[in-house]
């Protein structure tokens, strides 16, 4: 059984979730912002799938890492 990492398990109060879209736009989310937007049980895959670039408006294309 695969254990999925969630925002809750991966992030602490000073962790920054970083995103980078193919268009070059980069985003940064604090733990609080990331959990508010995506939910504490979201995985990085969920974040990637749901993230919409604020610059080019593509969905599901950005790289996501912590
Ligand atoms: Zn973009």
PDB file of N, CA and C and ligand atoms in Angstrom:
ATOM      1  N   UNK A   1       0.844  -1.194   0.000  1.00  0.00           N
ATOM      2  CA  UNK A   1       0.000   0.000   0.000  1.00  0.00           C
ATOM      3  C   UNK A   1       0.881   1.246   0.000  1.00  0.00           C
ATOM      4  N   UNK A   2       0.565   2.146  -0.880  1.00  0.00           N
ATOM      5  CA  UNK A   2       1.342   3.377  -0.989  1.00  0.00           C
ATOM      6  C   UNK A   2       0.831   4.402   0.001  1.00  0.00           C
ATOM      7  N   UNK A   3       1.758   5.000   0.685  1.00  0.00           N
ATOM      8  CA  UNK A   3       1.376   6.083   1.593  1.00  0.00           C
ATOM      9  C   UNK A   3       1.556   7.406   0.857  1.00  0.00           C
ATOM     10  N   UNK A   4       0.477   8.155   0.769  1.00  0.00           N
ATOM     11  CA  UNK A   4       0.553   9.454   0.098  1.00  0.00           C
ATOM     12  C   UNK A   4       0.894  10.541   1.099  1.00  0.00           C
ATOM     13  N   UNK A   5       1.815  11.354   0.721  1.00  0.00           N
ATOM     14  CA  UNK A   5       2.127  12.522   1.534  1.00  0.00           C
ATOM     15  C   UNK A   5       1.053  13.581   1.311  1.00  0.00           C
ATOM     16  N   UNK A   6       0.630  14.202   2.378  1.00  0.00           N
ATOM     17  CA  UNK A   6      -0.359  15.278   2.279  1.00  0.00           C
ATOM     18  C   UNK A   6       0.285  16.587   2.722  1.00  0.00           C
ATOM     19  N   UNK A   7      -0.426  17.671   2.453  1.00  0.00           N
ATOM     20  CA  UNK A   7       0.095  18.966   2.894  1.00  0.00           C
ATOM     21  C   UNK A   7       0.293  18.972   4.402  1.00  0.00           C
ATOM     22  N   UNK A   8      -0.602  18.335   5.118  1.00  0.00           N
ATOM     23  CA  UNK A   8      -0.489  18.308   6.575  1.00  0.00           C
ATOM     24  C   UNK A   8       0.782  17.583   7.005  1.00  0.00           C
ATOM     25  N   UNK A   9       1.077  16.466   6.349  1.00  0.00           N
ATOM     26  CA  UNK A   9       2.240  15.683   6.778  1.00  0.00           C
ATOM     27  C   UNK A   9       3.552  16.263   6.260  1.00  0.00           C
ATOM     28  N   UNK A  10       3.477  17.011   5.169  1.00  0.00           N
ATOM     29  CA  UNK A  10       4.717  17.498   4.546  1.00  0.00           C
ATOM     30  C   UNK A  10       5.115  18.895   4.989  1.00  0.00           C
ATOM     31  N   UNK A  11       4.137  19.679   5.435  1.00  0.00           N
ATOM     32  CA  UNK A  11       4.427  21.091   5.679  1.00  0.00           C
ATOM     33  C   UNK A  11       4.397  21.415   7.166  1.00  0.00           C
ATOM     34  N   UNK A  12       5.277  22.308   7.578  1.00  0.00           N
ATOM     35  CA  UNK A  12       5.182  22.894   8.906  1.00  0.00           C
ATOM     36  C   UNK A  12       4.953  24.390   8.735  1.00  0.00           C
ATOM     37  N   UNK A  13       4.840  25.094   9.848  1.00  0.00           N
ATOM     38  CA  UNK A  13       4.401  26.489   9.757  1.00  0.00           C
ATOM     39  C   UNK A  13       5.313  27.362   8.897  1.00  0.00           C
ATOM     40  N   UNK A  14       6.572  26.989   8.789  1.00  0.00           N
ATOM     41  CA  UNK A  14       7.493  27.832   8.017  1.00  0.00           C
ATOM     42  C   UNK A  14       7.848  27.226   6.663  1.00  0.00           C
ATOM     43  N   UNK A  15       7.116  26.189   6.234  1.00  0.00           N
ATOM     44  CA  UNK A  15       7.364  25.571   4.937  1.00  0.00           C
ATOM     45  C   UNK A  15       6.691  26.390   3.834  1.00  0.00           C
ATOM     46  N   UNK A  16       7.360  26.493   2.713  1.00  0.00           N
ATOM     47  CA  UNK A  16       6.774  27.174   1.558  1.00  0.00           C
ATOM     48  C   UNK A  16       6.553  26.145   0.445  1.00  0.00           C
ATOM     49  N   UNK A  17       5.334  26.094  -0.052  1.00  0.00           N
ATOM     50  CA  UNK A  17       5.017  25.284  -1.219  1.00  0.00           C
ATOM     51  C   UNK A  17       5.315  26.120  -2.464  1.00  0.00           C
ATOM     52  N   UNK A  18       6.131  25.569  -3.345  1.00  0.00           N
ATOM     53  CA  UNK A  18       6.542  26.331  -4.521  1.00  0.00           C
ATOM     54  C   UNK A  18       5.954  25.713  -5.783  1.00  0.00           C
ATOM     55  N   UNK A  19       5.599  26.560  -6.708  1.00  0.00           N
ATOM     56  CA  UNK A  19       5.037  26.094  -7.974  1.00  0.00           C
ATOM     57  C   UNK A  19       5.745  26.808  -9.121  1.00  0.00           C
ATOM     58  N   UNK A  20       5.836  26.115 -10.240  1.00  0.00           N
ATOM     59  CA  UNK A  20       6.390  26.764 -11.424  1.00  0.00           C
ATOM     60  C   UNK A  20       5.650  26.265 -12.647  1.00  0.00           C
ATOM     61  N   UNK A  21       5.078  27.214 -13.351  1.00  0.00           N
ATOM     62  CA  UNK A  21       4.311  26.927 -14.555  1.00  0.00           C
ATOM     63  C   UNK A  21       5.254  26.846 -15.756  1.00  0.00           C
ATOM     64  N   UNK A  22       4.891  26.089 -16.789  1.00  0.00           N
ATOM     65  CA  UNK A  22       5.702  26.068 -18.015  1.00  0.00           C
ATOM     66  C   UNK A  22       5.893  27.455 -18.625  1.00  0.00           C
ATOM     67  N   UNK A  23       4.987  28.391 -18.366  1.00  0.00           N
ATOM     68  CA  UNK A  23       5.128  29.742 -18.916  1.00  0.00           C
ATOM     69  C   UNK A  23       6.188  30.546 -18.178  1.00  0.00           C
ATOM     70  N   UNK A  24       6.685  30.007 -17.059  1.00  0.00           N
ATOM     71  CA  UNK A  24       7.738  30.688 -16.320  1.00  0.00           C
ATOM     72  C   UNK A  24       7.265  31.352 -15.042  1.00  0.00           C
ATOM     73  N   UNK A  25       5.954  31.409 -14.868  1.00  0.00           N
ATOM     74  CA  UNK A  25       5.420  32.035 -13.666  1.00  0.00           C
ATOM     75  C   UNK A  25       5.661  31.147 -12.456  1.00  0.00           C
ATOM     76  N   UNK A  26       6.158  31.732 -11.371  1.00  0.00           N
ATOM     77  CA  UNK A  26       6.407  30.973 -10.151  1.00  0.00           C
ATOM     78  C   UNK A  26       5.494  31.455  -9.045  1.00  0.00           C
ATOM     79  N   UNK A  27       5.043  30.521  -8.250  1.00  0.00           N
ATOM     80  CA  UNK A  27       4.182  30.862  -7.126  1.00  0.00           C
ATOM     81  C   UNK A  27       4.747  30.309  -5.835  1.00  0.00           C
ATOM     82  N   UNK A  28       4.381  30.936  -4.739  1.00  0.00           N
ATOM     83  CA  UNK A  28       4.802  30.485  -3.420  1.00  0.00           C
ATOM     84  C   UNK A  28       3.593  30.556  -2.502  1.00  0.00           C
ATOM     85  N   UNK A  29       3.384  29.480  -1.746  1.00  0.00           N
ATOM     86  CA  UNK A  29       2.274  29.438  -0.809  1.00  0.00           C
ATOM     87  C   UNK A  29       2.800  29.053   0.561  1.00  0.00           C
ATOM     88  N   UNK A  30       2.425  29.809   1.565  1.00  0.00           N
ATOM     89  CA  UNK A  30       2.734  29.411   2.937  1.00  0.00           C
ATOM     90  C   UNK A  30       1.887  28.187   3.289  1.00  0.00           C
ATOM     91  N   UNK A  31       2.231  27.520   4.382  1.00  0.00           N
ATOM     92  CA  UNK A  31       1.442  26.370   4.827  1.00  0.00           C
ATOM     93  C   UNK A  31      -0.014  26.767   4.983  1.00  0.00           C
ATOM     94  N   UNK A  32      -0.235  27.910   5.625  1.00  0.00           N
ATOM     95  CA  UNK A  32      -1.601  28.353   5.886  1.00  0.00           C
ATOM     96  C   UNK A  32      -2.358  28.585   4.582  1.00  0.00           C
ATOM     97  N   UNK A  33      -1.724  29.270   3.643  1.00  0.00           N
ATOM     98  CA  UNK A  33      -2.383  29.528   2.361  1.00  0.00           C
ATOM     99  C   UNK A  33      -2.642  28.234   1.602  1.00  0.00           C
ATOM    100  N   UNK A  34      -1.661  27.339   1.592  1.00  0.00           N
ATOM    101  CA  UNK A  34      -1.797  26.092   0.838  1.00  0.00           C
ATOM    102  C   UNK A  34      -2.935  25.248   1.400  1.00  0.00           C
ATOM    103  N   UNK A  35      -3.023  25.170   2.726  1.00  0.00           N
ATOM    104  CA  UNK A  35      -4.073  24.352   3.335  1.00  0.00           C
ATOM    105  C   UNK A  35      -5.430  25.005   3.157  1.00  0.00           C
ATOM    106  N   UNK A  36      -5.475  26.323   3.217  1.00  0.00           N
ATOM    107  CA  UNK A  36      -6.739  27.028   2.965  1.00  0.00           C
ATOM    108  C   UNK A  36      -7.222  26.775   1.545  1.00  0.00           C
ATOM    109  N   UNK A  37      -6.301  26.817   0.596  1.00  0.00           N
ATOM    110  CA  UNK A  37      -6.680  26.683  -0.810  1.00  0.00           C
ATOM    111  C   UNK A  37      -6.977  25.239  -1.201  1.00  0.00           C
ATOM    112  N   UNK A  38      -6.145  24.317  -0.745  1.00  0.00           N
ATOM    113  CA  UNK A  38      -6.200  22.958  -1.284  1.00  0.00           C
ATOM    114  C   UNK A  38      -6.666  21.919  -0.269  1.00  0.00           C
ATOM    115  N   UNK A  39      -6.653  22.263   1.008  1.00  0.00           N
ATOM    116  CA  UNK A  39      -7.056  21.328   2.050  1.00  0.00           C
ATOM    117  C   UNK A  39      -5.864  20.585   2.622  1.00  0.00           C
ATOM    118  N   UNK A  40      -5.936  20.285   3.904  1.00  0.00           N
ATOM    119  CA  UNK A  40      -4.813  19.656   4.598  1.00  0.00           C
ATOM    120  C   UNK A  40      -4.521  18.256   4.081  1.00  0.00           C
ATOM    121  N   UNK A  41      -5.535  17.600   3.516  1.00  0.00           N
ATOM    122  CA  UNK A  41      -5.348  16.229   3.029  1.00  0.00           C
ATOM    123  C   UNK A  41      -4.986  16.163   1.556  1.00  0.00           C
ATOM    124  N   UNK A  42      -4.786  17.303   0.934  1.00  0.00           N
ATOM    125  CA  UNK A  42      -4.388  17.320  -0.478  1.00  0.00           C
ATOM    126  C   UNK A  42      -2.952  16.831  -0.620  1.00  0.00           C
ATOM    127  N   UNK A  43      -2.700  16.099  -1.666  1.00  0.00           N
ATOM    128  CA  UNK A  43      -1.339  15.671  -1.984  1.00  0.00           C
ATOM    129  C   UNK A  43      -0.744  16.662  -2.991  1.00  0.00           C
ATOM    130  N   UNK A  44       0.566  16.639  -3.175  1.00  0.00           N
ATOM    131  CA  UNK A  44       1.140  17.510  -4.207  1.00  0.00           C
ATOM    132  C   UNK A  44       0.506  17.271  -5.572  1.00  0.00           C
ATOM    133  N   UNK A  45       0.110  16.026  -5.835  1.00  0.00           N
ATOM    134  CA  UNK A  45      -0.568  15.718  -7.099  1.00  0.00           C
ATOM    135  C   UNK A  45      -1.892  16.477  -7.197  1.00  0.00           C
ATOM    136  N   UNK A  46      -2.640  16.508  -6.087  1.00  0.00           N
ATOM    137  CA  UNK A  46      -3.903  17.251  -6.077  1.00  0.00           C
ATOM    138  C   UNK A  46      -3.664  18.737  -6.320  1.00  0.00           C
ATOM    139  N   UNK A  47      -2.641  19.254  -5.672  1.00  0.00           N
ATOM    140  CA  UNK A  47      -2.324  20.675  -5.840  1.00  0.00           C
ATOM    141  C   UNK A  47      -2.028  20.965  -7.299  1.00  0.00           C
ATOM    142  N   UNK A  48      -1.208  20.111  -7.904  1.00  0.00           N
ATOM    143  CA  UNK A  48      -0.846  20.314  -9.301  1.00  0.00           C
ATOM    144  C   UNK A  48      -2.070  20.263 -10.211  1.00  0.00           C
ATOM    145  N   UNK A  49      -2.940  19.301  -9.930  1.00  0.00           N
ATOM    146  CA  UNK A  49      -4.118  19.108 -10.765  1.00  0.00           C
ATOM    147  C   UNK A  49      -5.054  20.311 -10.681  1.00  0.00           C
ATOM    148  N   UNK A  50      -5.111  20.937  -9.507  1.00  0.00           N
ATOM    149  CA  UNK A  50      -6.094  22.001  -9.277  1.00  0.00           C
ATOM    150  C   UNK A  50      -5.531  23.396  -9.501  1.00  0.00           C
ATOM    151  N   UNK A  51      -4.225  23.497  -9.542  1.00  0.00           N
ATOM    152  CA  UNK A  51      -3.611  24.820  -9.614  1.00  0.00           C
ATOM    153  C   UNK A  51      -3.833  25.475 -10.972  1.00  0.00           C
ATOM    154  N   UNK A  52      -4.293  26.719 -10.919  1.00  0.00           N
ATOM    155  CA  UNK A  52      -4.432  27.491 -12.145  1.00  0.00           C
ATOM    156  C   UNK A  52      -3.413  28.622 -12.103  1.00  0.00           C
ATOM    157  N   UNK A  53      -2.640  28.717 -13.156  1.00  0.00           N
ATOM    158  CA  UNK A  53      -1.619  29.766 -13.223  1.00  0.00           C
ATOM    159  C   UNK A  53      -2.306  31.130 -13.289  1.00  0.00           C
ATOM    160  N   UNK A  54      -1.835  32.059 -12.460  1.00  0.00           N
ATOM    161  CA  UNK A  54      -2.452  33.383 -12.450  1.00  0.00           C
ATOM    162  C   UNK A  54      -2.000  34.220 -13.637  1.00  0.00           C
ATOM    163  N   UNK A  55      -1.017  33.748 -14.363  1.00  0.00           N
ATOM    164  CA  UNK A  55      -0.518  34.505 -15.506  1.00  0.00           C
ATOM    165  C   UNK A  55      -1.103  33.994 -16.822  1.00  0.00           C
ATOM    166  N   UNK A  56      -0.942  32.686 -17.095  1.00  0.00           N
ATOM    167  CA  UNK A  56      -1.388  32.166 -18.394  1.00  0.00           C
ATOM    168  C   UNK A  56      -2.675  31.340 -18.271  1.00  0.00           C
ATOM    169  N   UNK A  57      -3.137  31.092 -17.050  1.00  0.00           N
ATOM    170  CA  UNK A  57      -4.413  30.431 -16.764  1.00  0.00           C
ATOM    171  C   UNK A  57      -4.457  28.962 -17.186  1.00  0.00           C
ATOM    172  N   UNK A  58      -3.316  28.349 -17.420  1.00  0.00           N
ATOM    173  CA  UNK A  58      -3.319  26.904 -17.638  1.00  0.00           C
ATOM    174  C   UNK A  58      -3.586  26.205 -16.302  1.00  0.00           C
ATOM    175  N   UNK A  59      -4.279  25.084 -16.367  1.00  0.00           N
ATOM    176  CA  UNK A  59      -4.567  24.302 -15.170  1.00  0.00           C
ATOM    177  C   UNK A  59      -3.835  22.973 -15.268  1.00  0.00           C
ATOM    178  N   UNK A  60      -3.223  22.540 -14.176  1.00  0.00           N
ATOM    179  CA  UNK A  60      -2.643  21.205 -14.105  1.00  0.00           C
ATOM    180  C   UNK A  60      -1.303  21.062 -14.788  1.00  0.00           C
ATOM    181  N   UNK A  61      -0.639  22.166 -15.100  1.00  0.00           N
ATOM    182  CA  UNK A  61       0.634  22.080 -15.819  1.00  0.00           C
ATOM    183  C   UNK A  61       1.850  22.413 -14.941  1.00  0.00           C
ATOM    184  N   UNK A  62       1.611  23.051 -13.819  1.00  0.00           N
ATOM    185  CA  UNK A  62       2.730  23.554 -13.029  1.00  0.00           C
ATOM    186  C   UNK A  62       3.463  22.432 -12.282  1.00  0.00           C
ATOM    187  N   UNK A  63       4.759  22.607 -12.113  1.00  0.00           N
ATOM    188  CA  UNK A  63       5.506  21.760 -11.188  1.00  0.00           C
ATOM    189  C   UNK A  63       5.223  22.231  -9.780  1.00  0.00           C
ATOM    190  N   UNK A  64       5.116  21.275  -8.864  1.00  0.00           N
ATOM    191  CA  UNK A  64       4.837  21.597  -7.475  1.00  0.00           C
ATOM    192  C   UNK A  64       5.863  20.906  -6.597  1.00  0.00           C
ATOM    193  N   UNK A  65       6.479  21.637  -5.711  1.00  0.00           N
ATOM    194  CA  UNK A  65       7.378  20.992  -4.767  1.00  0.00           C
ATOM    195  C   UNK A  65       7.401  21.754  -3.458  1.00  0.00           C
ATOM    196  N   UNK A  66       7.955  21.081  -2.441  1.00  0.00           N
ATOM    197  CA  UNK A  66       8.000  21.668  -1.107  1.00  0.00           C
ATOM    198  C   UNK A  66       9.456  21.702  -0.653  1.00  0.00           C
TER     199      UNK A  66
HETATM  200 ZN1  LIG B   1       1.517  29.975 -16.537  1.00  0.00          ZN
END
